[in-house]
CSV table of C-alpha atoms and ligand atoms in Angstrom, one decimal:
chain,number,residue,atom,x,y,z
A,1,MET,CA,19.9,23.1,-20.3
A,2,ALA,CA,22.2,22.9,-17.2
A,3,LYS,CA,21.2,20.4,-14.6
A,4,GLY,CA,19.7,22.1,-11.5
A,5,THR,CA,19.2,20.9,-8.0
A,6,LEU,CA,16.5,18.3,-7.4
A,7,LEU,CA,14.3,18.5,-4.4
A,8,ILE,CA,13.3,15.0,-3.2
A,9,THR,CA,10.5,14.7,-0.7
A,10,GLY,CA,10.6,11.5,1.2
A,11,GLY,CA,14.1,10.8,-0.1
A,12,ALA,CA,15.1,9.0,3.2
A,13,GLY,CA,12.3,6.4,2.6
A,14,TYR,CA,12.5,3.1,0.8
A,15,ILE,CA,11.9,4.0,-2.8
A,16,GLY,CA,13.2,7.6,-2.4
A,17,SER,CA,16.6,6.5,-1.0
A,18,HIS,CA,17.2,4.0,-3.9
A,19,THR,CA,16.3,6.8,-6.4
A,20,VAL,CA,18.6,9.2,-4.6
A,21,LYS,CA,21.5,6.7,-4.9
A,22,GLN,CA,20.9,6.4,-8.6
A,23,LEU,CA,20.4,10.1,-9.3
A,24,LEU,CA,23.8,10.7,-7.6
A,25,GLN,CA,25.4,8.1,-9.8
A,26,ARG,CA,24.0,10.1,-12.8
A,27,GLY,CA,25.7,13.2,-11.5
A,28,GLU,CA,22.5,15.0,-10.2
A,29,LYS,CA,22.6,17.4,-7.3
A,30,VAL,CA,20.0,16.4,-4.6
A,31,VAL,CA,18.3,18.0,-1.6
A,32,VAL,CA,16.1,15.7,0.5
A,33,LEU,CA,13.2,16.9,2.6
A,34,ASP,CA,12.1,14.2,5.0
A,35,ASN,CA,10.6,14.4,8.4
A,36,LEU,CA,12.1,10.9,9.2
A,37,VAL,CA,8.7,9.7,10.5
A,38,PHE,CA,9.4,6.6,8.4
A,39,GLY,CA,12.6,7.5,6.7
A,40,HIS,CA,16.2,6.8,7.8
A,41,ARG,CA,19.1,9.2,7.9
A,42,GLU,CA,21.4,6.2,7.4
A,43,ALA,CA,19.7,5.5,4.0
A,44,LEU,CA,21.4,8.6,2.6
A,45,PRO,CA,25.1,9.4,1.8
A,46,LEU,CA,25.1,12.6,3.9
A,47,ASP,CA,28.5,13.6,2.5
A,48,ARG,CA,26.9,14.0,-0.9
A,49,VAL,CA,23.2,14.9,-0.1
A,50,THR,CA,21.7,17.8,1.8
A,51,LEU,CA,19.1,16.4,4.2
A,52,VAL,CA,16.6,18.9,5.5
A,53,GLU,CA,14.8,17.2,8.4
A,54,GLY,CA,11.3,18.6,8.5
A,55,ASP,CA,7.7,18.4,7.3
A,56,MET,CA,6.6,19.2,3.7
A,57,GLY,CA,3.5,20.9,5.2
A,58,ASN,CA,5.7,23.4,7.0
A,59,ALA,CA,5.3,26.5,4.8
A,60,ALA,CA,8.2,28.5,6.3
A,61,LEU,CA,10.6,25.6,6.0
A,62,VAL,CA,9.6,24.8,2.4
A,63,GLU,CA,9.9,28.5,1.5
A,64,LYS,CA,13.4,28.5,3.0
A,65,ILE,CA,14.4,25.4,0.9
A,66,PHE,CA,13.2,27.0,-2.3
A,67,ALA,CA,14.9,30.3,-1.6
A,68,GLU,CA,18.2,28.6,-0.6
A,69,HIS,CA,18.4,25.8,-3.1
A,70,GLN,CA,16.3,27.1,-6.0
A,71,PRO,CA,15.4,23.5,-7.2
A,72,GLU,CA,14.8,22.9,-10.8
A,73,ALA,CA,12.3,20.1,-10.2
A,74,VAL,CA,10.6,18.2,-7.4
A,75,LEU,CA,10.4,14.4,-7.0
A,76,HIS,CA,7.6,13.8,-4.6
A,77,PHE,CA,7.8,10.5,-2.7
A,78,ALA,CA,6.7,11.7,0.8
A,79,ALA,CA,3.4,10.1,1.8
A,80,PHE,CA,1.8,7.7,4.2
A,81,ALA,CA,1.2,4.3,2.5
A,82,PHE,CA,-0.6,1.9,4.8
A,83,VAL,CA,-3.8,1.0,3.0
A,84,GLY,CA,-5.5,-0.5,6.1
A,85,GLU,CA,-4.7,2.4,8.3
A,86,SER,CA,-6.0,4.8,5.7
A,87,VAL,CA,-9.4,3.1,6.0
A,88,THR,CA,-9.5,3.6,9.8
A,89,ASP,CA,-7.9,7.0,9.9
A,90,PRO,CA,-8.7,8.7,6.6
A,91,LEU,CA,-8.0,12.2,7.7
A,92,LYS,CA,-4.4,11.4,8.5
A,93,TYR,CA,-4.0,10.3,4.8
A,94,TYR,CA,-5.9,13.3,3.3
A,95,ARG,CA,-3.8,15.6,5.5
A,96,ASN,CA,-0.4,14.1,4.6
A,97,ASN,CA,-0.9,12.9,1.1
A,98,LEU,CA,-3.2,15.6,-0.2
A,99,ALA,CA,-3.1,18.7,2.0
A,100,ALA,CA,0.6,18.8,2.9
A,101,PRO,CA,1.8,18.6,-0.8
A,102,LEU,CA,-0.3,21.8,-1.5
A,103,THR,CA,2.3,23.7,0.6
A,104,LEU,CA,5.0,22.3,-1.7
A,105,LEU,CA,3.0,23.2,-4.8
A,106,GLU,CA,2.4,26.7,-3.6
A,107,ALA,CA,6.1,27.2,-3.1
A,108,MET,CA,6.7,25.8,-6.6
A,109,GLN,CA,4.2,28.2,-8.1
A,110,ARG,CA,5.8,31.2,-6.3
A,111,HIS,CA,9.3,30.2,-7.4
A,112,GLY,CA,8.3,29.3,-11.0
A,113,VAL,CA,9.4,25.6,-10.6
A,114,LYS,CA,7.3,23.7,-13.1
A,115,GLU,CA,8.6,20.1,-13.1
A,116,PHE,CA,7.0,17.5,-10.7
A,117,ILE,CA,7.4,13.7,-10.6
A,118,PHE,CA,4.8,12.1,-8.5
A,119,SER,CA,4.9,8.7,-6.7
A,120,SER,CA,1.3,7.7,-7.6
A,121,THR,CA,0.0,4.1,-7.4
A,122,CYS,CA,-2.0,1.4,-9.0
A,123,ALA,CA,-4.3,1.9,-6.0
A,124,THR,CA,-5.8,4.9,-7.9
A,125,TYR,CA,-7.5,2.4,-10.2
A,126,GLY,CA,-9.4,0.4,-7.6
A,127,ASN,CA,-10.8,-3.0,-8.5
A,128,PRO,CA,-9.5,-4.1,-11.9
A,129,GLN,CA,-12.0,-4.2,-14.7
A,130,PHE,CA,-9.5,-5.7,-17.1
A,131,ILE,CA,-6.0,-7.2,-16.9
A,132,PRO,CA,-3.4,-6.1,-17.7
A,133,MET,CA,-4.4,-2.6,-16.6
A,134,ASN,CA,-3.3,0.3,-18.8
A,135,GLU,CA,-3.5,4.0,-18.0
A,136,THR,CA,-7.0,4.3,-19.5
A,137,HIS,CA,-8.4,2.0,-16.9
A,138,PRO,CA,-11.1,3.9,-14.9
A,139,GLN,CA,-9.8,5.4,-11.7
A,140,ASP,CA,-12.1,4.5,-8.9
A,141,PRO,CA,-10.0,3.9,-5.7
A,142,VAL,CA,-11.5,1.7,-3.0
A,143,ASN,CA,-9.6,3.1,0.0
A,144,PRO,CA,-8.6,6.6,1.2
A,145,TYR,CA,-4.9,5.9,0.4
A,146,GLY,CA,-5.7,5.4,-3.3
A,147,ALA,CA,-8.2,8.3,-3.2
A,148,SER,CA,-5.6,10.7,-1.7
A,149,LYS,CA,-3.2,9.9,-4.5
A,150,HIS,CA,-6.0,10.1,-7.2
A,151,MET,CA,-7.0,13.5,-5.8
A,152,LEU,CA,-3.5,14.8,-5.9
A,153,GLU,CA,-3.3,13.8,-9.6
A,154,ARG,CA,-6.3,15.9,-10.1
A,155,VAL,CA,-4.7,18.9,-8.3
A,156,LEU,CA,-1.6,18.5,-10.5
A,157,LYS,CA,-3.7,18.5,-13.7
A,158,ASP,CA,-5.4,21.7,-12.5
A,159,CYS,CA,-2.0,23.3,-11.8
A,160,ASP,CA,-0.9,22.4,-15.3
A,161,THR,CA,-4.0,24.2,-16.7
A,162,ALA,CA,-3.5,27.2,-14.5
A,163,TRP,CA,0.2,27.8,-14.4
A,164,GLY,CA,1.9,25.3,-16.6
A,165,LEU,CA,3.1,22.8,-14.0
A,166,LYS,CA,4.3,19.7,-15.9
A,167,SER,CA,3.9,16.4,-14.0
A,168,VAL,CA,4.7,12.8,-14.5
A,169,PHE,CA,2.4,10.5,-12.5
A,170,LEU,CA,4.3,7.3,-12.0
A,171,ARG,CA,1.7,4.7,-11.0
A,172,TYR,CA,3.8,2.1,-9.3
A,173,PHE,CA,2.5,-1.5,-8.9
A,174,ASN,CA,4.2,-3.5,-6.0
A,175,ALA,CA,7.6,-2.1,-5.2
A,176,SER,CA,10.1,-4.8,-4.1
A,177,GLY,CA,13.8,-5.7,-3.9
A,178,CYS,CA,16.7,-3.8,-2.6
A,179,ASP,CA,19.9,-2.1,-3.7
A,180,LEU,CA,21.9,-4.8,-5.6
A,181,GLU,CA,25.0,-3.9,-3.5
A,182,GLY,CA,23.2,-4.4,-0.3
A,183,GLU,CA,24.0,-0.9,1.0
A,184,ILE,CA,20.5,0.3,1.4
A,185,GLY,CA,17.2,-1.5,1.5
A,186,GLU,CA,13.6,-1.7,2.7
A,187,ASP,CA,13.0,-1.0,6.4
A,188,HIS,CA,9.3,-0.2,7.0
A,189,ASN,CA,7.9,-0.2,10.5
A,190,PRO,CA,5.5,-1.9,10.6
A,191,GLU,CA,6.4,-3.9,7.5
A,192,THR,CA,3.4,-4.8,5.5
A,193,HIS,CA,5.0,-5.9,2.2
A,194,LEU,CA,4.9,-9.5,1.2
A,195,ILE,CA,8.6,-10.2,0.2
A,196,PRO,CA,10.2,-8.7,3.4
A,197,ARG,CA,7.6,-10.4,5.5
A,198,ILE,CA,8.4,-13.7,3.9
A,199,LEU,CA,12.1,-13.1,4.5
A,200,MET,CA,11.4,-12.1,8.1
A,201,ALA,CA,9.6,-15.5,8.5
A,202,ALA,CA,12.7,-17.1,7.0
A,203,THR,CA,15.1,-15.5,9.5
A,204,GLY,CA,12.7,-16.3,12.4
A,205,GLU,CA,11.9,-12.5,13.1
A,206,LEU,CA,8.3,-13.5,12.3
A,207,GLU,CA,6.9,-16.8,13.5
A,208,SER,CA,5.2,-17.4,10.1
A,209,ILE,CA,3.9,-15.6,7.0
A,210,THR,CA,0.1,-15.4,6.8
A,211,VAL,CA,-1.4,-16.0,3.3
A,212,PHE,CA,-4.7,-14.1,3.1
A,213,GLY,CA,-7.1,-16.1,1.0
A,214,THR,CA,-6.5,-19.4,-0.9
A,215,ASP,CA,-9.8,-19.4,-2.7
A,216,TYR,CA,-9.3,-16.6,-5.2
A,217,PRO,CA,-10.1,-17.3,-8.9
A,218,THR,CA,-6.4,-17.7,-9.8
A,219,PRO,CA,-4.5,-20.8,-10.8
A,220,ASP,CA,-3.3,-21.6,-7.2
A,221,GLY,CA,-6.0,-19.7,-5.3
A,222,THR,CA,-3.7,-16.9,-4.0
A,223,CYS,CA,-3.5,-13.3,-5.1
A,224,ILE,CA,-1.5,-12.3,-8.1
A,225,ARG,CA,0.6,-9.1,-8.1
A,226,ASP,CA,3.0,-7.4,-10.4
A,227,TYR,CA,6.3,-6.9,-8.5
A,228,ILE,CA,8.5,-4.1,-9.7
A,229,HIS,CA,12.1,-3.8,-8.5
A,230,VAL,CA,13.0,-0.6,-6.7
A,231,ASN,CA,15.9,0.0,-9.0
A,232,ASP,CA,13.6,-0.1,-12.0
A,233,LEU,CA,11.5,2.5,-10.3
A,234,ALA,CA,14.6,4.6,-9.8
A,235,ASP,CA,15.4,4.3,-13.5
A,236,ALA,CA,11.9,5.4,-14.3
A,237,HIS,CA,12.3,8.6,-12.2
A,238,ALA,CA,15.5,9.5,-14.1
A,239,LEU,CA,13.8,9.0,-17.4
A,240,ALA,CA,10.7,10.9,-16.3
A,241,LEU,CA,13.0,13.8,-15.4
A,242,GLU,CA,14.6,13.6,-18.9
A,243,HIS,CA,11.1,13.7,-20.4
A,244,LEU,CA,10.3,16.9,-18.5
A,245,ARG,CA,13.7,18.5,-19.2
A,246,LYS,CA,13.0,18.0,-22.9
A,247,GLY,CA,9.8,20.0,-22.5
A,248,GLY,CA,7.5,16.9,-22.4
A,249,GLU,CA,3.9,17.2,-21.5
A,250,SER,CA,2.2,16.0,-18.3
A,251,VAL,CA,1.6,12.3,-18.4
A,252,ALA,CA,0.6,9.3,-16.4
A,253,VAL,CA,2.4,6.0,-16.8
A,254,ASN,CA,2.2,2.6,-15.1
A,255,LEU,CA,5.4,1.1,-13.7
A,256,GLY,CA,5.2,-2.7,-13.6
A,257,THR,CA,6.7,-5.6,-15.4
A,258,GLY,CA,3.5,-6.7,-17.1
A,259,ARG,CA,3.7,-10.1,-15.4
A,260,GLY,CA,2.0,-11.3,-12.3
A,261,PHE,CA,3.1,-13.8,-9.6
A,262,SER,CA,1.0,-15.5,-7.0
A,263,VAL,CA,1.7,-15.4,-3.3
A,264,ARG,CA,2.5,-19.1,-3.3
A,265,GLU,CA,4.9,-18.6,-6.2
A,266,ILE,CA,6.7,-15.8,-4.3
A,267,ILE,CA,7.0,-18.0,-1.2
A,268,SER,CA,8.4,-21.0,-3.1
A,269,THR,CA,10.9,-18.7,-4.9
A,270,ALA,CA,11.9,-17.3,-1.5
A,271,GLU,CA,12.5,-20.9,-0.2
A,272,ARG,CA,14.8,-21.5,-3.2
A,273,VAL,CA,16.7,-18.3,-2.7
A,274,THR,CA,17.1,-18.6,1.1
A,275,GLY,CA,17.5,-22.4,1.2
A,276,LYS,CA,15.0,-22.4,4.1
A,277,THR,CA,11.5,-23.8,4.6
A,278,ILE,CA,9.2,-20.8,5.3
A,279,PRO,CA,6.6,-21.3,7.9
A,280,VAL,CA,3.2,-20.4,6.4
A,281,THR,CA,-0.2,-19.9,8.0
A,282,TYR,CA,-3.4,-19.5,6.0
A,283,GLY,CA,-6.0,-16.9,6.8
A,284,PRO,CA,-9.2,-15.6,5.2
A,285,ARG,CA,-9.2,-13.1,2.4
A,286,ARG,CA,-8.6,-9.4,3.4
A,287,ALA,CA,-11.3,-7.0,2.5
A,288,GLY,CA,-10.4,-4.9,-0.6
A,289,ASP,CA,-7.7,-7.2,-2.0
A,290,PRO,CA,-8.4,-7.9,-5.7
A,291,PRO,CA,-7.5,-11.3,-7.0
A,292,GLU,CA,-5.1,-9.9,-9.6
A,293,LEU,CA,-3.3,-6.7,-10.3
A,294,VAL,CA,-1.0,-6.6,-13.3
A,295,ALA,CA,0.3,-3.5,-15.2
A,296,ASP,CA,0.3,-2.9,-18.9
A,297,PRO,CA,3.7,-1.0,-19.0
A,298,ALA,CA,3.7,-0.4,-22.8
A,299,LYS,CA,3.1,3.4,-22.4
A,300,ALA,CA,6.2,3.8,-20.2
A,301,LYS,CA,8.3,2.1,-22.8
A,302,ALA,CA,6.8,4.1,-25.7
A,303,LEU,CA,7.0,7.4,-24.0
A,304,LEU,CA,9.9,7.3,-21.6
A,305,GLY,CA,11.9,4.4,-23.1
A,306,TRP,CA,11.5,2.6,-19.8
A,307,GLU,CA,11.3,-1.1,-19.3
A,308,ALA,CA,11.8,-3.2,-16.2
A,309,ARG,CA,15.2,-4.8,-16.1
A,310,HIS,CA,14.5,-7.2,-13.2
A,311,LYS,CA,11.5,-9.1,-14.4
A,312,GLU,CA,11.9,-12.3,-12.3
A,313,PRO,CA,10.9,-12.1,-8.7
A,314,GLN,CA,14.0,-14.2,-7.9
A,315,ALA,CA,16.2,-11.2,-8.5
A,316,HIS,CA,14.0,-9.1,-6.2
A,317,ILE,CA,14.1,-11.7,-3.5
A,318,GLU,CA,17.9,-12.2,-3.9
A,319,SER,CA,18.6,-8.5,-3.4
A,320,ALA,CA,16.2,-8.3,-0.4
A,321,TRP,CA,17.8,-11.3,1.1
A,322,LYS,CA,21.2,-9.7,0.7
A,323,TRP,CA,20.0,-6.7,2.6
A,324,MET,CA,18.4,-8.8,5.3
A,325,THR,CA,21.4,-11.0,5.9
A,326,GLY,CA,24.0,-8.2,5.4
A,327,PRO,CA,25.7,-6.1,8.1
A,328,ARG,CA,22.5,-4.1,9.0
A,329,LYS,CA,20.4,-7.2,9.0
A,330,GLY,CA,17.6,-5.4,7.2
A,331,ARG,CA,17.3,-2.6,9.8
A,332,TYR,CA,19.0,0.8,9.8
A,333,ALA,CA,18.6,1.1,13.5
A,334,ALA,CA,20.7,-2.0,14.0
A,335,THR,CA,23.9,-0.1,13.5
A,336,SER,CA,22.9,3.4,14.6
B,401,NAD,N1,6.1,0.8,-1.7
B,401,NAD,C1,5.2,0.5,-2.7
B,401,NAD,O1,5.0,-0.6,-3.0
B,401,NAD,C2,4.5,1.7,-3.3
B,401,NAD,C3,3.6,1.4,-4.3
B,401,NAD,C4,2.9,2.5,-4.9
B,401,NAD,C5,3.2,3.8,-4.5
B,401,NAD,N2,4.1,4.0,-3.5
B,401,NAD,C6,4.4,5.4,-3.1
B,401,NAD,O2,5.8,5.6,-3.2
B,401,NAD,C7,6.2,6.6,-2.2
B,401,NAD,C8,7.3,6.0,-1.4
B,401,NAD,O3,6.9,4.8,-0.8
B,401,NAD,P1,7.9,4.0,0.2
B,401,NAD,O4,7.5,2.6,0.2
B,401,NAD,O5,9.3,4.4,-0.1
B,401,NAD,O6,7.5,4.7,1.6
B,401,NAD,P2,8.4,5.2,2.8
B,401,NAD,O7,7.5,5.3,4.0
B,401,NAD,O8,9.6,4.3,3.0
B,401,NAD,O9,8.9,6.6,2.3
B,401,NAD,C9,8.1,7.8,2.5
B,401,NAD,C10,9.0,8.8,3.1
B,401,NAD,O10,8.3,10.0,3.2
B,401,NAD,C11,8.6,10.6,4.5
B,401,NAD,N3,7.4,11.5,4.8
B,401,NAD,C12,6.1,11.1,5.0
B,401,NAD,N4,5.4,12.2,5.2
B,401,NAD,C13,6.2,13.3,5.2
B,401,NAD,C14,6.0,14.7,5.4
B,401,NAD,N5,4.8,15.2,5.7
B,401,NAD,N6,7.1,15.5,5.3
B,401,NAD,C15,8.3,15.0,5.0
B,401,NAD,N7,8.5,13.7,4.8
B,401,NAD,C16,7.5,12.8,4.9
B,401,NAD,C17,8.8,9.4,5.4
B,401,NAD,O11,9.5,9.8,6.6
B,401,NAD,C18,9.5,8.5,4.5
B,401,NAD,O12,10.9,8.6,4.6
B,401,NAD,C19,4.9,6.9,-1.4
B,401,NAD,O13,4.4,8.1,-1.9
B,401,NAD,C20,4.0,5.7,-1.7
B,401,NAD,O14,2.7,6.1,-1.6
B,401,NAD,C21,4.7,3.0,-2.9
């Protein structure tokens, strides 16, 4: 089957822009829909990508995109993703992560577009009942962010039953790292992710990095997470698309390395990579942070042929450091 246009929501964001870069390298044709609330125009090669600046909840705009570009498939990254904010302002999350995508799905149904790749999350599982977590782990999210993603998974299953929508739910663990060439990177505002915050403490942009909790039941007392390189996530999207193009069924897969690293391990690796002593302060545990989150990625390998290529956090930190110390100094706005 000839390759059609791919509609990428949230394609100007962190993971979306890295995926766009890789899809273009694979010869795909891409249209990005992003309202630029958190995305960056400069994260996209605008000579090769059509960027439609607008909201996925805008029915008239979405209809116009489907009529003009007749996308073959939708890769859906657009969402709000601050867990803490989702607890204090749940409706914002249900509006953007659950209600707004319905507009997109209605347009897909009207136009007979039946392939959907969804940026889901390990937050749909809630507190781990066993480690590593596979896709049969019960889904009992502990915050509105995770719940909004879990509910959209349910909507997508119902659309499969009703009109044959085929979806791949990619349940990412902790995305990290940046483009290996240093062209694009992670620029969230506010930045809540561990690795960029550690590097911001290394450059002096932050006074110090706060470690939340040193009394967890883990070998060094700090939380353990599974860090998955953003380029590995991009690979998984390309393979998920291949799966759907071959007529594959709807499926959920975890995207992680299968190995966990503690906060202290990440900090000491960052000290080695940057050659700097990173100022650390210690705070109490944060509510809702489980001691350990590690993926069992076996299903992604068996079904999509996907496996993480960057398994060591050192490679993630090196690429993030390249971005932070490169021409843009880790910020798109720095040069625009
Ligand atoms: N970063 C992680 O560790 C992680 C982990 C699990 C899942 N995810 C999911 O992956 C996706 C991408 O995450 P990210 O870190 O790249 O976030 P991001 O904020 O960098 O990217 C999201 C993009 O979506 C856009 N957007 C948001 N709402 C929109 C709307 N209504 N209409 C149009 N555009 C809209 C934003 O402007 C932004 O460019 C999200 O769905 C997130 O929930 C991320």
